[in-house]
XYZ file of C-alpha atoms in Angstrom:
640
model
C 23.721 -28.392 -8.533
C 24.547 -29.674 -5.317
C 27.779 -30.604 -3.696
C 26.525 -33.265 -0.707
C 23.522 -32.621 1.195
C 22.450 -29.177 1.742
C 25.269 -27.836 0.235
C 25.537 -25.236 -2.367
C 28.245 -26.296 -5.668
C 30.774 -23.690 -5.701
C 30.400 -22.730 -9.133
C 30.637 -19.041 -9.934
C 30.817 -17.235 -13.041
C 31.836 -13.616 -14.067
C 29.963 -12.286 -17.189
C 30.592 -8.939 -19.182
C 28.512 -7.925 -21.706
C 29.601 -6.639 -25.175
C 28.164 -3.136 -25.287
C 27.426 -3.791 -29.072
C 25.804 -6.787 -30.240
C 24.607 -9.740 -28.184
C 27.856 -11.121 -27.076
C 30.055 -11.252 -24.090
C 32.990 -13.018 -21.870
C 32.955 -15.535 -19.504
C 34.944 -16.679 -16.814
C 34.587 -19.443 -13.373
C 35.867 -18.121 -10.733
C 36.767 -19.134 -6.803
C 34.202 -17.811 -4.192
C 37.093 -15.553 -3.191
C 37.718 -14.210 -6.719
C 40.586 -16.007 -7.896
C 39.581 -17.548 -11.581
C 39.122 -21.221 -11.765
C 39.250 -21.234 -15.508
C 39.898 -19.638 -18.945
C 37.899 -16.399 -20.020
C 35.447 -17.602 -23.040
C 34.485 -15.232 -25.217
C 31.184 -15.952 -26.523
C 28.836 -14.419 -29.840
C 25.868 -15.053 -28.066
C 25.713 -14.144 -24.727
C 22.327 -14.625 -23.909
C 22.523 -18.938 -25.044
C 25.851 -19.129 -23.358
C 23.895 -17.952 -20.353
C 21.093 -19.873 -20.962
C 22.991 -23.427 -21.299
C 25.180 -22.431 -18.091
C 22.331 -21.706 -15.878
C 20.445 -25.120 -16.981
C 23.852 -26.989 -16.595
C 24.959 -25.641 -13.293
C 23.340 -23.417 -11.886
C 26.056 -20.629 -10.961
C 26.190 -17.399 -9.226
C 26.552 -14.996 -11.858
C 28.904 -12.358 -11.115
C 27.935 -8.783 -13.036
C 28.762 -5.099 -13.259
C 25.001 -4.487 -12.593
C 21.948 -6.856 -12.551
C 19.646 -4.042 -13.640
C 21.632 -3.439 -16.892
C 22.071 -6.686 -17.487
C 18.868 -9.422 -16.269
C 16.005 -7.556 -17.892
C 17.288 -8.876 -21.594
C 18.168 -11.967 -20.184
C 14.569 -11.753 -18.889
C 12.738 -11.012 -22.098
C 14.702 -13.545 -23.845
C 13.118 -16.259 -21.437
C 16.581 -16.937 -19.411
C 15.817 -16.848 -15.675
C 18.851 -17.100 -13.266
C 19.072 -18.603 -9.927
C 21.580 -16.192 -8.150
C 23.914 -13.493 -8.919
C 26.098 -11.106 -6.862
C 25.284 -7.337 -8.092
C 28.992 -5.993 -7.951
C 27.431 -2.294 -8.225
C 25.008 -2.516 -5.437
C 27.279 -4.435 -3.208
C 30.464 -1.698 -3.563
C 27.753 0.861 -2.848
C 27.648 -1.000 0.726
C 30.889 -1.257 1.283
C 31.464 2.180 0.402
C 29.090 3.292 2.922
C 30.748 0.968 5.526
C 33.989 2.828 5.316
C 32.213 6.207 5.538
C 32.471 6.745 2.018
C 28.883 7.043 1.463
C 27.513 8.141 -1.845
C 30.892 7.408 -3.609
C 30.953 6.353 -7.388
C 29.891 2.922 -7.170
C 29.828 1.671 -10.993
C 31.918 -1.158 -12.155
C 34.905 1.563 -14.225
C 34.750 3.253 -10.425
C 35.292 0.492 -8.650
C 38.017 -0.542 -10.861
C 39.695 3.341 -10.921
C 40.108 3.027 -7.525
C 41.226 -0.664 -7.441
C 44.029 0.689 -9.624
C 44.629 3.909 -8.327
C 43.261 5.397 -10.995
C 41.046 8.543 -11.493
C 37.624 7.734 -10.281
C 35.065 8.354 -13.110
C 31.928 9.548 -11.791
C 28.536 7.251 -11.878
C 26.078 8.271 -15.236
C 23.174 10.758 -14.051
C 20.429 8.551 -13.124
C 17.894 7.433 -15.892
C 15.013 9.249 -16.538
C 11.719 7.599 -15.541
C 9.421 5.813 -18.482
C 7.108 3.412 -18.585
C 7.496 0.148 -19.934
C 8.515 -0.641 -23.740
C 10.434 2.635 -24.110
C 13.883 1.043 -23.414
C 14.501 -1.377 -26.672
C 17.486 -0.663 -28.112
C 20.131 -2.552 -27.613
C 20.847 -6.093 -26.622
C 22.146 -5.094 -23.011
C 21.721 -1.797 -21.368
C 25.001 -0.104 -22.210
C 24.851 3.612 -19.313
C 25.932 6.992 -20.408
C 29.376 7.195 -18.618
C 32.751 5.358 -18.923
C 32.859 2.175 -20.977
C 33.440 -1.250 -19.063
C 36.978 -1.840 -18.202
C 36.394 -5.750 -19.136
C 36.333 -9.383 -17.751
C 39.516 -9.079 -15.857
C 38.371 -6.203 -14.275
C 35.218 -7.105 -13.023
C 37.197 -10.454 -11.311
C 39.568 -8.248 -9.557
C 37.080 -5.975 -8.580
C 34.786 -9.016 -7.006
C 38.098 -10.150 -5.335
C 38.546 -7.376 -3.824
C 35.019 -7.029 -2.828
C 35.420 -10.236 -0.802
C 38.288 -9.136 0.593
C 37.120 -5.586 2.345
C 33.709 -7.612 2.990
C 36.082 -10.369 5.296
C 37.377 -7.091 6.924
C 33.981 -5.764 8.171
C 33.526 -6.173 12.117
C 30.895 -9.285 11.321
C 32.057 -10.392 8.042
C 28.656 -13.637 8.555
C 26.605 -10.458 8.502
C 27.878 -8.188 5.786
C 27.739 -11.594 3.584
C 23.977 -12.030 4.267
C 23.259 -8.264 3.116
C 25.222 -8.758 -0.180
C 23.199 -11.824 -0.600
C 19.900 -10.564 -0.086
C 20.766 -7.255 -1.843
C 21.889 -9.804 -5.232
C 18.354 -11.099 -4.744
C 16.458 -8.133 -4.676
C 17.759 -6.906 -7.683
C 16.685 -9.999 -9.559
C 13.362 -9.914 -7.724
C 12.892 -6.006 -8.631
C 13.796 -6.806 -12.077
C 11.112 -9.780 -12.525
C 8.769 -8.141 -10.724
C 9.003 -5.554 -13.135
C 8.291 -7.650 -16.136
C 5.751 -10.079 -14.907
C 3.363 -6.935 -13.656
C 0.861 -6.007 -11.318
C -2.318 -7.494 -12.159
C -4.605 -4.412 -13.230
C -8.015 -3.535 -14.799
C -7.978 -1.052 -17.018
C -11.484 -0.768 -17.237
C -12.220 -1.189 -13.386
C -9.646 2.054 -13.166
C -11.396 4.081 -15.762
C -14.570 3.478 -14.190
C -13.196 4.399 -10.575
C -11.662 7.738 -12.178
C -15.137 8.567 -14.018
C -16.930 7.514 -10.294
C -14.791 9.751 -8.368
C -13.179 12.712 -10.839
C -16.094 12.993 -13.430
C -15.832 13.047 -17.483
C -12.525 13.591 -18.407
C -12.577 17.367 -20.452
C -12.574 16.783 -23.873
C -9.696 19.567 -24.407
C -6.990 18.120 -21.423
C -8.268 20.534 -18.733
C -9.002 19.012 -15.052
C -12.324 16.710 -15.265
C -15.461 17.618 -14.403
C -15.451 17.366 -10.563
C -12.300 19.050 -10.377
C -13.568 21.685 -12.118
C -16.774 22.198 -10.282
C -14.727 22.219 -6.757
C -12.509 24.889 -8.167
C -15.989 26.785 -8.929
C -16.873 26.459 -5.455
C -13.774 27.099 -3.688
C -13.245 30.126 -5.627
C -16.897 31.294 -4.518
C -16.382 30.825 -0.755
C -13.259 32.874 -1.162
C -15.629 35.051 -3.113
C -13.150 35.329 -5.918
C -14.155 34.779 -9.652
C -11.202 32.262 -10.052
C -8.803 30.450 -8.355
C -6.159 27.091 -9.053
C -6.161 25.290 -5.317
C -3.641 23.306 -6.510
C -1.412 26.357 -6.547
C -0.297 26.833 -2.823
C 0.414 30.223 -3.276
C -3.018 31.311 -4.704
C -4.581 29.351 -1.873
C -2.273 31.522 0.750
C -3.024 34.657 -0.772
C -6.656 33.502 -0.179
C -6.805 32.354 3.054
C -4.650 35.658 3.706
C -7.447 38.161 2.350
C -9.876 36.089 4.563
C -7.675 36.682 7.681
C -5.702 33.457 8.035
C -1.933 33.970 7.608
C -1.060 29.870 7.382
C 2.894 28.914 7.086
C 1.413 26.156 4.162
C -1.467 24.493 2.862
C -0.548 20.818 4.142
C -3.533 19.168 4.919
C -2.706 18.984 8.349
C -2.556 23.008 8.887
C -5.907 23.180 6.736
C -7.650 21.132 9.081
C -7.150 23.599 11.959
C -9.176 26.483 9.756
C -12.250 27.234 10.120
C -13.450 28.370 6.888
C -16.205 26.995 4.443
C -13.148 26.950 1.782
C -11.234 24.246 3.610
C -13.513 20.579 3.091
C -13.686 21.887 -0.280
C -9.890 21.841 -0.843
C -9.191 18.919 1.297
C -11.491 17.158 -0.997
C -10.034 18.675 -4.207
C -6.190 18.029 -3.490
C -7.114 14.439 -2.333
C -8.896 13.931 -5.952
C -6.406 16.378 -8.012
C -3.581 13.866 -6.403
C -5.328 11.246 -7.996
C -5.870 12.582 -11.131
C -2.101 13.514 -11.415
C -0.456 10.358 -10.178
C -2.722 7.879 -11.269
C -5.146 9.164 -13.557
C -5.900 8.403 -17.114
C -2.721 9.795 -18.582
C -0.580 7.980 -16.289
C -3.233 4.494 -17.110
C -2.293 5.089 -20.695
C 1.036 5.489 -19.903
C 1.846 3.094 -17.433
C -0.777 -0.263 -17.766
C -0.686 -2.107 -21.045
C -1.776 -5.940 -21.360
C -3.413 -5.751 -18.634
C -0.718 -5.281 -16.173
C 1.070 -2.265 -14.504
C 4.795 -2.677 -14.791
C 6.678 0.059 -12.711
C 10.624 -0.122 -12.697
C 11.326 -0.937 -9.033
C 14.605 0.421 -7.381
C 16.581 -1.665 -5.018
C 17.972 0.421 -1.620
C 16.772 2.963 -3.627
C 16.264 4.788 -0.170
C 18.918 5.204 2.766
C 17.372 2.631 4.587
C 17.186 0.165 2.044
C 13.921 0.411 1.079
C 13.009 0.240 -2.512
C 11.721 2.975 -4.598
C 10.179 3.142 -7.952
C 11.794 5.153 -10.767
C 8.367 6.353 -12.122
C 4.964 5.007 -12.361
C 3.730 5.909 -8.285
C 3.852 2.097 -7.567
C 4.702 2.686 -4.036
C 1.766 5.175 -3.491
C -1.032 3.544 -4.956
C -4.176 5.381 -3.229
C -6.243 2.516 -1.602
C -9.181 3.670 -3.961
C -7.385 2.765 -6.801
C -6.013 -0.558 -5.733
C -9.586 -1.587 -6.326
C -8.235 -2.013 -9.934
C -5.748 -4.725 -9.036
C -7.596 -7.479 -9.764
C -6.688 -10.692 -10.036
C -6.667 -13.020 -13.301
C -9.594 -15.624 -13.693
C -9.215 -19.024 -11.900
C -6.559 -16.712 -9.497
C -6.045 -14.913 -6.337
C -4.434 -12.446 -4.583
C -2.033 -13.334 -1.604
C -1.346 -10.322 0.363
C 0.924 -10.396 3.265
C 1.768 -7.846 5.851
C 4.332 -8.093 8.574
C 2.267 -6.538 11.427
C 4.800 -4.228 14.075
C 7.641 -4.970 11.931
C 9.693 -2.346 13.226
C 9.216 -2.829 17.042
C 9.831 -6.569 16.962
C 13.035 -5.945 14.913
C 13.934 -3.648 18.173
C 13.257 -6.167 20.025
C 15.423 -9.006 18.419
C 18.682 -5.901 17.381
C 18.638 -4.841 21.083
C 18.515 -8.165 23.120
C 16.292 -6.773 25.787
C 14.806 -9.982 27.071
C 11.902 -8.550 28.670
C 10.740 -6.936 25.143
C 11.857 -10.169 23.714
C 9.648 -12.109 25.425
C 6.796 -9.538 24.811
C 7.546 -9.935 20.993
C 6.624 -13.819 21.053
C 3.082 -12.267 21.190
C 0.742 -11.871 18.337
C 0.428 -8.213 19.678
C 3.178 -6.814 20.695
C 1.560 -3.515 22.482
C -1.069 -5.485 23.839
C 1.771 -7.593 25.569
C 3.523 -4.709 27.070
C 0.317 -2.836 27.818
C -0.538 -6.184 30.559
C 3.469 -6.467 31.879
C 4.140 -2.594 31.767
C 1.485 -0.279 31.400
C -1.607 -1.004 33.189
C -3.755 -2.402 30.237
C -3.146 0.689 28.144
C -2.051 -0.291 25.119
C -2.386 3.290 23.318
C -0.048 4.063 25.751
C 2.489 1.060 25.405
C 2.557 2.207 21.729
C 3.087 5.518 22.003
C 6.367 5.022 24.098
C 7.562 2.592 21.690
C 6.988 4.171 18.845
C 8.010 7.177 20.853
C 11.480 5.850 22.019
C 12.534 4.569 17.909
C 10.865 7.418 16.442
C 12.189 10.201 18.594
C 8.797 11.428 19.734
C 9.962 12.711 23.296
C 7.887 15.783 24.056
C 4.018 15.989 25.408
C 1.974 13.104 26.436
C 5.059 10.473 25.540
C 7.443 11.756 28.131
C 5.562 9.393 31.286
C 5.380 6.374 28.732
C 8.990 6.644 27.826
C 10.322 6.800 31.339
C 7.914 3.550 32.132
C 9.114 2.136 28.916
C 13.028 2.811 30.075
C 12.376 1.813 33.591
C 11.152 -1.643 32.278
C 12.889 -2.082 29.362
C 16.328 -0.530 29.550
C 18.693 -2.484 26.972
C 15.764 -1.347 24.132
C 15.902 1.667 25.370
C 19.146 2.741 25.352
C 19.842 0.659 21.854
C 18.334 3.453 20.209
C 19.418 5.951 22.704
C 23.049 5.108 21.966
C 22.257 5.712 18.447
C 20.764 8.769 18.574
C 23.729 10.158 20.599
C 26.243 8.886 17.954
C 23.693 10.630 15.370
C 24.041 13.515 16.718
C 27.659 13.647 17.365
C 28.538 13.023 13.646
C 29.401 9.541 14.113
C 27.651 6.501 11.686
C 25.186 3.988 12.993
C 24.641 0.376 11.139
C 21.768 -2.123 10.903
C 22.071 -5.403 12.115
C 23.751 -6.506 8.939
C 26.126 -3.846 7.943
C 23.862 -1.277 6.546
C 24.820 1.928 6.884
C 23.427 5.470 7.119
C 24.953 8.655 5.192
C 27.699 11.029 6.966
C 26.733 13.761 8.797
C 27.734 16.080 5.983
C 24.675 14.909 4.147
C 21.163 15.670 5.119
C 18.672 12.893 3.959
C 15.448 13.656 2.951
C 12.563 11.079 1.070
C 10.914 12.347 -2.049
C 7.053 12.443 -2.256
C 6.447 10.399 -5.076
C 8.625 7.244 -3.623
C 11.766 7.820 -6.556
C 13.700 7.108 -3.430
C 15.793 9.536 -1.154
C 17.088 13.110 -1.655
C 20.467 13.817 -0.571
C 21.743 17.324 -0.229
C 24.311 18.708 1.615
C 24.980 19.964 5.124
C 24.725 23.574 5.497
C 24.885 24.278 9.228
C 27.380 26.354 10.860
C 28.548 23.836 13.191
C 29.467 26.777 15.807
C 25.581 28.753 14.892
C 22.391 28.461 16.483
C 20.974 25.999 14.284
C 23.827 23.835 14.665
C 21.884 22.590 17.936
C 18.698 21.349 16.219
C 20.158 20.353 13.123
C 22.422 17.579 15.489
C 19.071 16.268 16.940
C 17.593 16.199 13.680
C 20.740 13.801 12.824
C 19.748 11.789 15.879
C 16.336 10.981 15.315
C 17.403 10.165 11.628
C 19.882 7.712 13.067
C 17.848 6.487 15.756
C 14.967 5.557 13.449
C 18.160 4.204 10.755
C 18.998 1.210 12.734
C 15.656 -0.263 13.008
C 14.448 0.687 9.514
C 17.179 -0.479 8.084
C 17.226 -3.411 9.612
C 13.524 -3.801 8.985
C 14.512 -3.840 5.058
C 17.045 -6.645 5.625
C 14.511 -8.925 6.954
C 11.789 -7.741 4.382
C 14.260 -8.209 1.702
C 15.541 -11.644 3.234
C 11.721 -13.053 3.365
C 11.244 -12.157 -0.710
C 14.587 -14.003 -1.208
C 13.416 -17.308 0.517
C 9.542 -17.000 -0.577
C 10.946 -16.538 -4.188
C 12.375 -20.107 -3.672
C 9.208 -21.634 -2.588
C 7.362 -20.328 -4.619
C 9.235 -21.725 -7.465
C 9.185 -25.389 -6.274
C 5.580 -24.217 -6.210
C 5.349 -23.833 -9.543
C 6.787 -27.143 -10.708
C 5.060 -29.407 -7.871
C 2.200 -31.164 -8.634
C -0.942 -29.064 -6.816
C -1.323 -30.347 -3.822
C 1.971 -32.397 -3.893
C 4.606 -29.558 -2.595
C 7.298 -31.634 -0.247
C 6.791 -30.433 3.517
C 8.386 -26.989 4.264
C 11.163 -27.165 7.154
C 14.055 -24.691 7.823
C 16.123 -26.744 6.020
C 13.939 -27.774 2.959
C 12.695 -23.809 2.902
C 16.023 -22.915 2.130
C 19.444 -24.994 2.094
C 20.407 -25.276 -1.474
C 18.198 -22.772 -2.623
C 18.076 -19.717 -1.741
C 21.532 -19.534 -1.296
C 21.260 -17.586 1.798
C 21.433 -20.827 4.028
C 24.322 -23.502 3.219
C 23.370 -26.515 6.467
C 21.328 -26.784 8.928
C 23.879 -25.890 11.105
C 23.458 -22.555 9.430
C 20.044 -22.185 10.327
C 20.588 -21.305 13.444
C 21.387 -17.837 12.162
C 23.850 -15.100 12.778
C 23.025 -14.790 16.247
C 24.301 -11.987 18.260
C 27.932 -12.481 17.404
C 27.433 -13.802 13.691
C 29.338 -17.153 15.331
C 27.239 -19.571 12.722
C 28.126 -17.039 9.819
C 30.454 -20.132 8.639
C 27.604 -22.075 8.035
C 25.384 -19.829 7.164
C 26.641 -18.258 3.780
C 28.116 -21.105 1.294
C 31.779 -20.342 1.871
C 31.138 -16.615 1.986
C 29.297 -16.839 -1.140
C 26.845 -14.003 -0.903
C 24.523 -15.772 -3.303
C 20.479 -15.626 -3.619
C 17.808 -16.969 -6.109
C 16.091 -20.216 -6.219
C 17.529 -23.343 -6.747
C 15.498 -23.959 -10.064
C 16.373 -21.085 -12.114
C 13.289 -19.543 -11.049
C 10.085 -21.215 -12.851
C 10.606 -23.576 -15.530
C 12.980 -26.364 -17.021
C 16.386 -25.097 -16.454
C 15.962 -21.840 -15.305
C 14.788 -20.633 -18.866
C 11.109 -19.853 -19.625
C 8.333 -18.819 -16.845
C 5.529 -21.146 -16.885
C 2.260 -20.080 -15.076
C 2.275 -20.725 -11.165
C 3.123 -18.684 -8.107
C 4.571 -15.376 -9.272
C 5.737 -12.343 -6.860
C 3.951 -9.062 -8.365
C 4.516 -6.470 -5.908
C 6.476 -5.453 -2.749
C 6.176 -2.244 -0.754
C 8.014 -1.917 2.716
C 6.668 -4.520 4.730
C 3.789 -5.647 2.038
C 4.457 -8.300 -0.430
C 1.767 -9.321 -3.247
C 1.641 -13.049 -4.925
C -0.672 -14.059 -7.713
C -1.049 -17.063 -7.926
C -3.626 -20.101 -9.184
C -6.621 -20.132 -6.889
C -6.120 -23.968 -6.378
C -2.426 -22.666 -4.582
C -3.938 -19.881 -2.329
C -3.849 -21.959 0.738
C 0.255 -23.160 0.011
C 1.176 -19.572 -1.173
C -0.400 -18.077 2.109
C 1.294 -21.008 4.054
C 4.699 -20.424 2.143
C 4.470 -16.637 3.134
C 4.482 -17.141 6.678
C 7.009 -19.918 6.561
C 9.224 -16.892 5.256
C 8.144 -14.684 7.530
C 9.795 -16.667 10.252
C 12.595 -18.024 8.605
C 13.848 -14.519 7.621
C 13.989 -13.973 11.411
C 15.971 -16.888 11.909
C 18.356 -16.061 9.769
C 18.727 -12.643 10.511
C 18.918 -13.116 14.342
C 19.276 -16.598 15.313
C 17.489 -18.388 18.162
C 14.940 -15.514 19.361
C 11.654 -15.732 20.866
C 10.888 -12.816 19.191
C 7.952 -13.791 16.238
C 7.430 -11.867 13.287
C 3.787 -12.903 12.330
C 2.495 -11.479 9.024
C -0.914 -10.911 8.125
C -2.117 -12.625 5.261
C -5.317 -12.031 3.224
C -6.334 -13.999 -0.256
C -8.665 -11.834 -2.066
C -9.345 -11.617 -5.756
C -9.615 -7.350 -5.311
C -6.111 -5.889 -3.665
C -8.425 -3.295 -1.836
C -10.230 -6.461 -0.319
C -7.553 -6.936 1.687
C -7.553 -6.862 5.226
């Protein structure tokens, strides 16, 4: 696999798959897209694969690693690395202010060609697991593929408008860990979330009552609708319909705008616990009752379809299945197997540390070496207050400027002016239509677009700008664009180095699970991740991007934006998934391993190792820590 010590063998390899029956065409090509072979066609796509990966481990290049690794995946072929052609012209599109373009494979090629540009397939409706088995690959309503050759040219060209970007070291990393997340997201997907089916019925019976025998709300539901209808003194009433709860609260003399919780709360009326209490359980009987159990948890594991930048940000989503808003009730059914544990890890003030490190504000810098960040600038800053010292941080990223923030935030930009105007500056170019970026190359949708995230985490909702730009709402709807944009450059960023750390703990935990217990080689930034994860090529490169992206040379594999671990994930030859150390869930800045109980200790260890390597990479030499906190529990609600 390797070409000399640390290094990464330049071997990559373009695949398209037949969209009937099980084969497909391969070709090696150069890191910058020119072939370094003859295209192969093959009648069985999956062994060719197979015998490739266990022979050379190369970066597979692919229309789409969602169409295309979940087959690969249930035929026991695990790959190292790929680069996701789809997801990565969907961030150069948004780099050139073409966000939101056609981003498929025929697209890219249409426009590669001059061509017209075929639009991308509606997206797929959400179902659980099991009802997807037809064919051998995914084949997407919408154009067929344009071929082997195309998808070379189309990579080539990819390489090409990725060397163009203002910090090409960057822009490589993001394609990188992008490539990786889809392969994570996909195996994530089919190993499963640990779950109790019985534990959750016996949580819904505890807290909903007997489900009706003929599909009606259970019993507890149905006794709280009793009683709210009876302190309205009404003989019926549905409080999960807002507008029969507004016409309620009307007749007893409260005209409210909604019936968000938050609005309820200021009511006094005997109604309101009673429908606090009954949309709080009705939610739960919706989302993640026992309907959605049936539906969703077979085996004993929950396996949602997870979404890659399925928001603006970056963040994932989940196309169906709630995975991202499990109610912390209901996580009591996430259990872990016999003989196992859970590792849960959560990067504590992600998002103000990641100001810290994007904005090079020494003083906050230094603050963010702390284990608590607010607690740091509360002693240097603000008098010991550290409610305070939070609520101007959060205030100056977040956009809260009015009230009891406006002292903080002039103490906070009095003391810490380079933060402070970092987001400042992007707010400003928010609101004058311009585009902001993350630290990597990340970035946010035109002004023409207003962003909005759906409630049930299917990712974001884009709609278009309908503002008068000369009318009186053109004035709030331009600060609305600036808080989006100020907040964009530190969430988004905040995704890169969440994504980053699953790329390099999905490494170690693979050498995890084909070491000896107890025998896993000592972790170092250069045994975490040169020749593995394919984010880092040398140690040279572990110094990071850096401010400038000057050690982007080093730091990428000859601008290979490659990801994966360096064993084919677990097992002999990257084929078959042996028990040990397996990622099972990741939400934001949360990340769940199962793992044998006898590894708790290594995967916890491993975690944090990550943890501070993705900073590393991401920003270099900064004394800026991002400390996670780590609980092993055998119950996911156990943890801390």
């Amino acid at each position: 696999m390797s070409a000399g010590a640390g290094r990464i063998a330049d071997v990559l390899v373009a695949v398209v798959a037949e969209e009937d029956g099980g084969g497909g065409s391969l070709q090696p090509v150069h890191p910058d897209g020119r072939p370094a072979g003859a295209a192969e066609r093959v009648p069985d796509l999956v062994a060719a694969i197979a015998a490739r990966e266990r022979r050379e481990h190369p970066r597979w290049v692919w229309a789409s690693t969602a169409a295309i690794y979940p087959r690969l995946l249930r035929a026991g072929v695990r790959v190292d690395r790929c680069h996701d052609v789809e997801l990565t012209e969907a961030l150069l599109l948004g780099y050139a202010g073409r966000w939101g373009e056609p981003r498929t494979l025929p697209a890219a090629w249409a426009r590669l060609t001059g061509a017209p540009v075929p639009a991308d397939p509606p997206p797929r409706a959400a179902a659980p697991p099991g009802d997807h088995q037809g064919a051998l690959f995914e084949v997407a309503a919408g154009p067929p593929s344009p071929g082997l050759d195309a998808l070379v040219r189309v990579y080539a060209d990819q390489q090409i408008r990725i060397n163009a970007t203002a910090h090409p070291g960057r822009f490589r990393l993001l394609v990188a860990a992008e490539s990786a997340g889809a392969l994570i997201a996909v195996e994530m997907g089919a190993t499963g979330l640990p779950w109790r089916a019985d534990v959750h019925d016996a949580l819904l019976v505890e807290l909903l009552g007997e489900p009706s025998p003929v599909g009606g709300p259970p019993r507890r539901l149905a006794e709280l609708a009793s009683r709210i209808a009876g302190a309205f003194g009404v003989r019926q009433l549905h409080p999960e319909s807002p507008a029969e709860l507004l016409r309620a609260f009307a007749r007893a003399g409260y005209d409210l705008p909604n019936t968000r919780s938050w609005v309820l709360r200021g009511v006094d009326h005997p109604a309101v616990p009673l429908v606090l209490e009954y949309k709080e359980l009705y939610r739960i009987w919706t989302a993640h009752g026992w309907a959605w159990r049936q539906a969703w948890v077979s085996d004993g594991r929950f396996r949602p379809e997870y979404v890659p930048a399925g928001v603006v940000s970056g963040r994932w989503a989940t196309r169906g299945g709630g995975a991202l808003q499990i109610p912390k009730v209901i996580r009591r059914a996430v259990r872990a197997d016999p003989g196992w544990r859970l590792v849960v890890a959560d990067a504590g003030q992600l998002d103000p540390r990641v100001l810290a490190a994007v904005s090079g504000d020494t003083r906050l810098a230094a603050a963010a070496g702390s284990g608590d960040l607010y607690a740091a600038l509360a002693r240097e800053s603000f008098g010991g207050d550290r409610a305070r010292a939070k609520l101007a941080l959060l205030g100056a990223m977040y956009g809260q400027t009015g009230g009891e923030a406006i002292p903080a935030l002039a103490v906070l930009r009095r003391n810490y002016p380079t933060a402070f105007e970092y987001v400042e500056a992007a707010a400003r170019t928010g609101e004058a239509g311009g585009l902001v970026r993350s630290w990597l190359g990340r970035t946010c949708p035109p002004s023409s677009v207003t962003v909005r995230e759906s409630e049930d985490g299917t990712g974001s909702v884009l709609e278009a700008a309908e503002v008068d730009p000369f009318g009186p709402r053109a004035r709030a709807a331009a600060r609305a664009r600036g808080r989006f944009t100020r907040n964009f450059v530190i969430q988004a960023t905040a995704a890169e180095w969440a994504l980053t750390l699953l790329a390099v703990l999905r490494n170690r935990l693979a050498e995890l699970g084909t070491d000896p217990v107890g025998a896993a080689p000592p972790v170092t930034d250069v045994g975490l991740v040169a020749g593995a994860t394919g984010l880092v090529a040398d140690e040279a490169g572990t110094a990071g991007l850096g401010r400038d992206g000057a050690a982007a040379a080093g730091l990428v594999a000859d601008g290979a934006a490659e990801a994966g671990p360096g064993r084919g994930g677990a097992g002999a030859g990257g084929t078959g998934s042996p028990r040990g150390p397996e990622l099972v869930f990741f939400q934001h800045d949360e990340v769940l391993v199962h793992c044998p109980a006898e590894q708790a200790d290594q995967v916890a260890a491993a975690v944090r190792q990550a943890a501070a390597q993705a900073g590393r990479l991401l920003f270099g030499d900064t004394p800026v820590r991002f400390p996670v906190d780590v609980s092993v529990v055998e119950c996911y609600a156990d943890a801390v």
